[in-house]
Amino acid sequence: MLTAKITGTGSALPAKILTNADLALMVDTSDEWITSRTGIKERRISADGEYTSTFAIEAARRALAMANVLPEDLDLIILGTVTPDFPFPSTACIIQNELGAHKAVAFDVSAACSGFIYGLSIADSFIRSGRSRKALVIGAEVLSRIVDWKDRNTCILFGDGAGAAIIEASGDQDGIRSTHIFSNGACWELLYQPGSGSRNPAANPATDPASFFIRMEGNEVYKHAVRGMEEAAMAALDANGINASDISLFIPHQANRRIIDAIAKRLDLGADKVFINLHRYGNTSSASIPIALDEANRNGRIKPGDLILLDAFGGGFTYGSALIRW
Ligand code: UT7
């Protein structure tokens, strides 16, 4: 029986830091408001000439090096993103080319902040079914390019970056124990980018330029996020016949400190078991979980045998979890 095992992780972030104090000079906000409502202190912002693929490729190279896997041995590349380099071709194909991963089938997954978990779930299925042996799953975003820097409701939240993982077929019992992914299309209008698709094409002069920015009903998304992430986490625990107390480290999507605290409370998880880095990076959408996973891995927060629970929620709505025996 084949299982899928994470053998390498990597991440990459822009060098430029935008602090809450910087934002207070741009819109009517304050470090106190942003910190108390979100927990975010600063975020990374890409420079001219840096794209989603820039960070995705760097994160992928670091994950490949840790796993000791050559790009030409990859047979699958999945990128979760809502900020691809171009509407088409997929940014995954650009990454495939840059890495020299000639044998890999490559495609993007559009599942907003759940993009990495969706990708992980697909890679897990490919590996369990024998269709893939060495997969690269990435979450990468340059959200700063679709944020309205005049809208204090959204511009304080988001950041840029990428995280990646190498997933290999293994005969061990360790590895990905289960993934659960969900969609609730009834709520798509609560978090979306109105412009640049076929409904409001960029080339149409009638398209409102403001439609190219992220639009979000923050309060509503907040409530759904807490419920959805709890549901996804419980699905993982129930499917594996375990309790939250069995979890060594909980790595949730990094959108809002209050959302994470609410879920940890519902699951009865102590603060020492919850990984948080959103104070440094803000919400990096599909990149948030793989960046956190890489940091936890490299900083020794994850040890062999640990049970890791990943939990995501995003536009669509999409949500999901993955339980991993490290
Ligand atoms: O990653 C995918 C999922 N996304 C999320 O999970 C985001 C979920 N939502 C949230 O995290 C929160 O709803 C926000 C952080 C976006 C907003 O926090 P909130 O506690 O829901 O605030 P609010 O939207 O209810 O706004 C409260 C007040 C409003 O003023 P009034 O109408 O009460 O006078 C806002 O205009 O705070 C005001 N406000 C701000 N004030 C200072 C909104 N943004 C700011 C700001 N600085 N940046």
Short mmCIF file of C-alpha atoms and ligand atoms in Angstrom, two decimals:
data_model
loop_
_atom_site.label_atom_id
_atom_site.label_comp_id
_atom_site.label_asym_id
_atom_site.label_seq_id
_atom_site.Cartn_x
_atom_site.Cartn_y
_atom_site.Cartn_z
CA MET A 1 0.00 0.00 0.00
CA LEU A 2 1.54 3.30 -1.13
CA THR A 3 1.46 6.36 1.10
CA ALA A 4 2.56 9.92 0.35
CA LYS A 5 5.31 11.38 2.48
CA ILE A 6 6.59 14.97 2.70
CA THR A 7 10.36 14.69 2.27
CA GLY A 8 11.30 18.34 1.81
CA THR A 9 9.92 21.82 2.45
CA GLY A 10 10.98 25.27 1.26
CA SER A 11 9.80 28.85 1.31
CA ALA A 12 10.72 32.19 -0.21
CA LEU A 13 9.67 35.71 0.64
CA PRO A 14 10.29 39.18 -0.79
CA ALA A 15 12.96 41.19 1.03
CA LYS A 16 10.83 44.32 1.34
CA ILE A 17 8.98 44.67 4.66
CA LEU A 18 5.87 46.84 4.99
CA THR A 19 5.09 47.57 8.64
CA ASN A 20 1.83 48.69 10.25
CA ALA A 21 3.49 52.06 10.81
CA ASP A 22 4.18 52.30 7.06
CA LEU A 23 0.50 51.54 6.36
CA ALA A 24 -0.64 54.22 8.81
CA LEU A 25 1.04 56.73 6.49
CA MET A 26 -0.91 55.38 3.50
CA VAL A 27 -4.47 54.92 4.86
CA ASP A 28 -6.47 55.92 7.95
CA THR A 29 -5.33 53.10 10.26
CA SER A 30 -2.98 52.44 13.16
CA ASP A 31 -0.62 49.78 14.46
CA GLU A 32 -2.95 49.40 17.45
CA TRP A 33 -6.03 48.69 15.25
CA ILE A 34 -4.25 46.25 12.95
CA THR A 35 -2.52 44.40 15.80
CA SER A 36 -5.61 44.07 17.99
CA ARG A 37 -7.98 43.10 15.12
CA THR A 38 -5.66 40.80 13.17
CA GLY A 39 -2.38 40.12 15.01
CA ILE A 40 -0.43 41.25 11.94
CA LYS A 41 2.60 43.51 12.52
CA GLU A 42 4.27 43.46 9.10
CA ARG A 43 4.09 41.78 5.69
CA ARG A 44 6.44 41.20 2.73
CA ILE A 45 5.85 43.02 -0.55
CA SER A 46 7.40 42.03 -3.88
CA ALA A 47 9.57 44.45 -5.85
CA ASP A 48 9.29 45.34 -9.54
CA GLY A 49 10.40 42.33 -11.57
CA GLU A 50 9.36 39.82 -8.88
CA TYR A 51 6.36 37.66 -9.77
CA THR A 52 4.49 34.72 -8.26
CA SER A 53 6.76 32.33 -10.18
CA THR A 54 9.88 34.09 -8.76
CA PHE A 55 9.04 33.03 -5.22
CA ALA A 56 7.48 29.69 -6.22
CA ILE A 57 10.69 28.64 -8.02
CA GLU A 58 12.91 29.69 -5.10
CA ALA A 59 10.71 27.83 -2.58
CA ALA A 60 10.63 24.78 -4.86
CA ARG A 61 14.43 24.71 -5.21
CA ARG A 62 14.81 24.78 -1.40
CA ALA A 63 12.29 21.95 -0.98
CA LEU A 64 14.01 19.89 -3.72
CA ALA A 65 17.39 20.39 -2.02
CA MET A 66 16.05 19.28 1.37
CA ALA A 67 14.41 16.20 -0.17
CA ASN A 68 17.50 15.49 -2.27
CA VAL A 69 15.27 15.16 -5.33
CA LEU A 70 16.31 16.31 -8.82
CA PRO A 71 13.82 18.40 -10.82
CA GLU A 72 14.00 15.92 -13.72
CA ASP A 73 12.70 13.18 -11.40
CA LEU A 74 9.48 15.07 -10.59
CA ASP A 75 6.37 13.69 -12.29
CA LEU A 76 3.81 16.17 -10.92
CA ILE A 77 3.81 19.93 -10.18
CA ILE A 78 0.75 21.57 -8.64
CA LEU A 79 0.64 25.28 -7.85
CA GLY A 80 -2.11 26.77 -5.69
CA THR A 81 -2.49 30.46 -6.55
CA VAL A 82 -5.01 33.22 -7.27
CA THR A 83 -2.29 35.56 -8.52
CA PRO A 84 -0.74 33.62 -11.41
CA ASP A 85 1.90 35.29 -13.59
CA PHE A 86 -0.65 35.28 -16.46
CA PRO A 87 -4.29 34.17 -16.86
CA PHE A 88 -2.75 31.44 -19.03
CA PRO A 89 -0.62 29.43 -19.44
CA SER A 90 -0.58 28.07 -15.93
CA THR A 91 2.23 29.40 -13.76
CA ALA A 92 2.97 25.74 -12.93
CA CYS A 93 4.12 25.30 -16.55
CA ILE A 94 6.44 28.31 -16.19
CA ILE A 95 7.83 26.78 -12.98
CA GLN A 96 8.24 23.38 -14.70
CA ASN A 97 10.28 25.02 -17.45
CA GLU A 98 12.48 27.07 -15.10
CA LEU A 99 13.22 24.06 -12.90
CA GLY A 100 13.89 21.77 -15.86
CA ALA A 101 11.28 19.30 -14.60
CA HIS A 102 10.68 17.93 -18.11
CA LYS A 103 8.83 14.78 -17.05
CA ALA A 104 6.33 16.48 -14.73
CA VAL A 105 2.72 17.21 -15.58
CA ALA A 106 2.08 20.75 -14.30
CA PHE A 107 -1.09 22.68 -13.53
CA ASP A 108 -2.48 25.44 -11.28
CA VAL A 109 -5.27 24.97 -8.79
CA SER A 110 -7.59 27.90 -8.05
CA ALA A 111 -8.78 27.42 -4.47
CA ALA A 112 -7.68 30.75 -2.95
CA CYS A 113 -6.25 30.34 0.57
CA SER A 114 -6.96 26.58 0.47
CA GLY A 115 -4.85 26.16 -2.69
CA PHE A 116 -1.98 24.34 -0.98
CA ILE A 117 -4.29 21.91 0.85
CA TYR A 118 -6.21 21.22 -2.39
CA GLY A 119 -2.86 20.60 -4.14
CA LEU A 120 -1.68 18.33 -1.35
CA SER A 121 -4.92 16.37 -1.52
CA ILE A 122 -4.57 15.89 -5.30
CA ALA A 123 -0.90 14.87 -4.99
CA ASP A 124 -1.81 12.42 -2.22
CA SER A 125 -4.46 10.82 -4.48
CA PHE A 126 -2.03 10.64 -7.44
CA ILE A 127 0.60 8.96 -5.28
CA ARG A 128 -1.78 6.53 -3.56
CA SER A 129 -3.16 5.47 -6.95
CA GLY A 130 0.35 4.92 -8.36
CA ARG A 131 0.10 7.73 -10.96
CA SER A 132 2.86 9.78 -9.33
CA ARG A 133 5.99 8.97 -7.34
CA LYS A 134 7.57 12.40 -6.81
CA ALA A 135 5.35 15.48 -6.62
CA LEU A 136 6.00 19.16 -6.00
CA VAL A 137 3.15 21.12 -4.40
CA ILE A 138 3.48 24.89 -4.06
CA GLY A 139 1.38 27.73 -2.68
CA ALA A 140 2.53 31.09 -4.03
CA GLU A 141 1.00 34.56 -4.23
CA VAL A 142 1.78 38.15 -5.08
CA LEU A 143 -1.41 39.55 -3.54
CA SER A 144 0.08 43.05 -3.34
CA ARG A 145 -0.70 43.39 -7.08
CA ILE A 146 -4.47 42.87 -6.59
CA VAL A 147 -4.86 44.82 -3.36
CA ASP A 148 -6.43 48.29 -3.35
CA TRP A 149 -3.82 50.26 -1.43
CA LYS A 150 -6.46 52.92 -0.69
CA ASP A 151 -8.86 50.45 1.00
CA ARG A 152 -7.99 50.11 4.69
CA ASN A 153 -10.43 47.21 5.05
CA THR A 154 -8.26 44.95 2.91
CA CYS A 155 -4.81 46.45 2.27
CA ILE A 156 -3.62 45.85 5.84
CA LEU A 157 -4.25 42.11 5.62
CA PHE A 158 -2.28 40.66 2.75
CA GLY A 159 1.33 39.83 1.89
CA ASP A 160 3.42 38.07 -0.76
CA GLY A 161 5.48 34.86 -0.68
CA ALA A 162 5.64 31.16 -1.45
CA GLY A 163 5.98 27.79 0.23
CA ALA A 164 6.59 24.37 -1.29
CA ALA A 165 6.73 20.70 -0.38
CA ILE A 166 8.10 17.58 -2.07
CA ILE A 167 5.76 14.59 -1.69
CA GLU A 168 7.14 11.12 -2.42
CA ALA A 169 5.64 7.67 -2.62
CA SER A 170 6.61 5.55 0.34
CA GLY A 171 5.87 2.13 1.77
CA ASP A 172 5.92 3.54 5.33
CA GLN A 173 2.95 4.01 7.58
CA ASP A 174 4.22 7.59 8.11
CA GLY A 175 3.20 10.42 5.82
CA ILE A 176 -0.13 11.95 4.85
CA ARG A 177 -2.77 10.07 6.87
CA SER A 178 -5.77 11.85 5.33
CA THR A 179 -6.87 14.95 3.47
CA HIS A 180 -10.37 16.46 3.45
CA ILE A 181 -11.35 19.25 1.07
CA PHE A 182 -14.67 21.11 0.86
CA SER A 183 -16.31 23.78 -1.31
CA ASN A 184 -19.27 26.09 -0.65
CA GLY A 185 -19.96 28.01 -3.86
CA ALA A 186 -23.04 29.69 -2.35
CA CYS A 187 -20.69 32.22 -0.74
CA TRP A 188 -18.40 33.08 -3.65
CA GLU A 189 -19.37 36.78 -3.64
CA LEU A 190 -18.14 37.28 -0.07
CA LEU A 191 -14.50 37.14 -1.20
CA TYR A 192 -13.45 37.58 -4.81
CA GLN A 193 -11.74 39.63 -7.51
CA PRO A 194 -14.50 40.98 -9.77
CA GLY A 195 -12.32 42.08 -12.70
CA SER A 196 -9.91 40.51 -15.19
CA GLY A 197 -11.94 37.37 -15.92
CA SER A 198 -14.54 36.89 -18.68
CA ARG A 199 -17.29 38.80 -16.82
CA ASN A 200 -15.33 42.04 -16.50
CA PRO A 201 -12.48 41.70 -18.98
CA ALA A 202 -9.46 43.91 -18.59
CA ALA A 203 -9.66 44.91 -22.27
CA ASN A 204 -13.23 46.26 -21.94
CA PRO A 205 -13.18 50.06 -21.39
CA ALA A 206 -16.48 49.69 -19.45
CA THR A 207 -14.76 47.60 -16.78
CA ASP A 208 -14.37 49.56 -13.56
CA PRO A 209 -10.64 49.69 -12.66
CA ALA A 210 -11.63 49.15 -8.99
CA SER A 211 -12.91 45.71 -9.97
CA PHE A 212 -9.34 44.44 -10.34
CA PHE A 213 -8.90 44.58 -6.56
CA ILE A 214 -9.82 42.01 -3.90
CA ARG A 215 -13.34 42.52 -2.56
CA MET A 216 -14.21 41.02 0.80
CA GLU A 217 -17.04 41.08 3.33
CA GLY A 218 -14.62 40.66 6.23
CA ASN A 219 -17.16 40.04 8.99
CA GLU A 220 -19.02 37.36 7.07
CA VAL A 221 -15.82 35.65 5.91
CA TYR A 222 -14.61 35.64 9.51
CA LYS A 223 -17.66 33.71 10.75
CA HIS A 224 -17.54 31.18 7.93
CA ALA A 225 -13.77 30.74 8.38
CA VAL A 226 -14.11 29.72 12.03
CA ARG A 227 -16.92 27.27 11.22
CA GLY A 228 -15.28 25.85 8.08
CA MET A 229 -11.86 25.36 9.66
CA GLU A 230 -13.41 23.66 12.68
CA GLU A 231 -15.39 21.34 10.35
CA ALA A 232 -12.27 20.47 8.33
CA ALA A 233 -10.18 19.85 11.47
CA MET A 234 -12.89 17.63 12.99
CA ALA A 235 -13.14 15.65 9.73
CA ALA A 236 -9.41 14.85 10.03
CA LEU A 237 -9.66 13.85 13.70
CA ASP A 238 -12.78 11.71 13.17
CA ALA A 239 -11.43 9.93 10.08
CA ASN A 240 -8.30 8.93 12.01
CA GLY A 241 -10.04 8.09 15.29
CA ILE A 242 -7.96 10.59 17.27
CA ASN A 243 -8.55 13.54 19.58
CA ALA A 244 -7.16 17.05 19.31
CA SER A 245 -4.90 16.20 22.27
CA ASP A 246 -3.07 13.72 19.98
CA ILE A 247 -1.97 16.57 17.67
CA SER A 248 1.66 17.66 18.10
CA LEU A 249 1.37 20.84 16.04
CA PHE A 250 -1.60 22.62 14.47
CA ILE A 251 -0.68 24.75 11.43
CA PRO A 252 -3.72 26.81 10.38
CA HIS A 253 -4.08 29.24 7.50
CA GLN A 254 -2.66 32.55 8.72
CA ALA A 255 -5.44 35.07 8.07
CA ASN A 256 -6.31 36.51 11.46
CA ARG A 257 -5.00 35.78 14.96
CA ARG A 258 -8.53 35.94 16.36
CA ILE A 259 -9.74 33.28 13.89
CA ILE A 260 -6.84 31.00 14.85
CA ASP A 261 -7.46 31.54 18.59
CA ALA A 262 -11.19 30.78 18.14
CA ILE A 263 -10.47 27.48 16.38
CA ALA A 264 -7.78 26.49 18.89
CA LYS A 265 -10.30 27.13 21.66
CA ARG A 266 -12.98 25.05 19.95
CA LEU A 267 -10.48 22.20 19.51
CA ASP A 268 -9.13 22.72 23.05
CA LEU A 269 -5.56 23.10 21.75
CA GLY A 270 -3.01 24.87 23.97
CA ALA A 271 -1.07 27.82 22.55
CA ASP A 272 2.13 25.71 22.54
CA LYS A 273 0.57 23.45 19.89
CA VAL A 274 -0.48 26.23 17.49
CA PHE A 275 1.99 27.59 14.94
CA ILE A 276 1.63 31.30 14.22
CA ASN A 277 3.75 33.51 11.98
CA LEU A 278 1.11 35.90 10.61
CA HIS A 279 2.57 38.78 12.67
CA ARG A 280 5.54 38.70 10.23
CA TYR A 281 3.87 37.91 6.89
CA GLY A 282 0.16 38.78 7.07
CA ASN A 283 -2.24 36.69 5.01
CA THR A 284 -0.34 35.17 2.06
CA SER A 285 -3.35 33.11 0.92
CA SER A 286 -2.28 29.72 -0.53
CA ALA A 287 1.33 30.35 0.58
CA SER A 288 0.57 30.75 4.28
CA ILE A 289 0.43 27.07 5.27
CA PRO A 290 3.49 25.88 3.31
CA ILE A 291 5.56 28.87 4.54
CA ALA A 292 4.54 28.02 8.12
CA LEU A 293 5.21 24.31 7.55
CA ASP A 294 8.70 25.09 6.25
CA GLU A 295 9.48 27.39 9.18
CA ALA A 296 8.24 24.84 11.70
CA ASN A 297 10.25 22.11 9.96
CA ARG A 298 13.50 24.10 9.76
CA ASN A 299 13.17 25.49 13.31
CA GLY A 300 12.82 22.04 14.87
CA ARG A 301 9.15 22.54 15.85
CA ILE A 302 8.38 19.31 13.95
CA LYS A 303 10.06 16.02 14.89
CA PRO A 304 9.84 12.56 13.35
CA GLY A 305 6.68 10.82 14.56
CA ASP A 306 4.81 14.08 15.27
CA LEU A 307 1.18 14.38 14.18
CA ILE A 308 0.72 17.63 12.22
CA LEU A 309 -2.70 19.05 11.39
CA LEU A 310 -2.95 21.57 8.53
CA ASP A 311 -6.20 23.54 8.23
CA ALA A 312 -7.20 26.09 5.57
CA PHE A 313 -10.09 28.35 4.56
CA GLY A 314 -10.46 30.71 1.61
CA GLY A 315 -12.50 32.31 -1.14
CA GLY A 316 -14.97 30.12 -2.97
CA PHE A 317 -15.54 29.23 -0.22
CA THR A 318 -12.97 26.48 -0.10
CA TYR A 319 -11.65 24.79 3.01
CA GLY A 320 -9.80 21.67 4.01
CA SER A 321 -7.39 19.83 6.26
CA ALA A 322 -4.50 17.40 6.07
CA LEU A 323 -3.25 15.14 8.86
CA ILE A 324 0.41 14.13 8.57
CA ARG A 325 2.50 11.68 10.61
CA TRP A 326 5.96 13.27 10.20
O1 UT7 B 1 -7.82 34.39 3.88
C1 UT7 B 1 -9.15 34.11 3.56
C2 UT7 B 1 -10.05 34.41 4.60
N1 UT7 B 1 -10.03 35.81 5.02
C3 UT7 B 1 -10.25 36.02 6.29
O2 UT7 B 1 -10.30 35.10 7.05
C4 UT7 B 1 -10.52 37.44 6.76
C5 UT7 B 1 -11.66 37.41 7.72
N2 UT7 B 1 -12.04 38.69 8.29
C6 UT7 B 1 -11.27 39.35 9.19
O3 UT7 B 1 -10.17 38.94 9.51
C7 UT7 B 1 -11.84 40.58 9.85
O4 UT7 B 1 -13.21 40.68 9.54
C8 UT7 B 1 -11.13 41.89 9.45
C9 UT7 B 1 -9.74 41.93 10.08
C10 UT7 B 1 -11.03 42.01 7.96
C11 UT7 B 1 -11.88 43.11 9.99
O5 UT7 B 1 -12.01 43.02 11.39
P1 UT7 B 1 -13.43 43.25 12.08
O6 UT7 B 1 -13.25 43.13 13.52
O7 UT7 B 1 -14.41 42.32 11.40
O8 UT7 B 1 -13.71 44.76 11.74
P2 UT7 B 1 -14.95 45.38 10.93
O9 UT7 B 1 -14.83 45.07 9.49
O10 UT7 B 1 -16.20 45.03 11.64
O11 UT7 B 1 -14.68 46.91 11.12
C12 UT7 B 1 -14.83 47.56 12.38
C13 UT7 B 1 -14.51 49.03 12.23
C14 UT7 B 1 -15.26 49.70 11.07
O12 UT7 B 1 -15.59 51.01 11.48
P3 UT7 B 1 -17.10 51.36 11.91
O13 UT7 B 1 -17.94 51.04 10.72
O14 UT7 B 1 -17.38 50.48 13.10
O15 UT7 B 1 -17.01 52.81 12.24
C15 UT7 B 1 -14.24 49.77 9.97
O16 UT7 B 1 -14.46 50.84 9.08
O17 UT7 B 1 -13.12 49.21 11.93
C16 UT7 B 1 -12.98 50.00 10.76
N3 UT7 B 1 -11.78 49.57 10.06
C17 UT7 B 1 -10.56 50.05 10.32
N4 UT7 B 1 -10.12 50.95 11.21
C18 UT7 B 1 -8.80 51.21 11.26
C19 UT7 B 1 -11.69 48.64 9.08
N5 UT7 B 1 -10.41 48.51 8.69
C20 UT7 B 1 -9.69 49.37 9.46
C21 UT7 B 1 -8.33 49.68 9.53
N6 UT7 B 1 -7.93 50.59 10.45
N7 UT7 B 1 -7.41 49.09 8.74
#
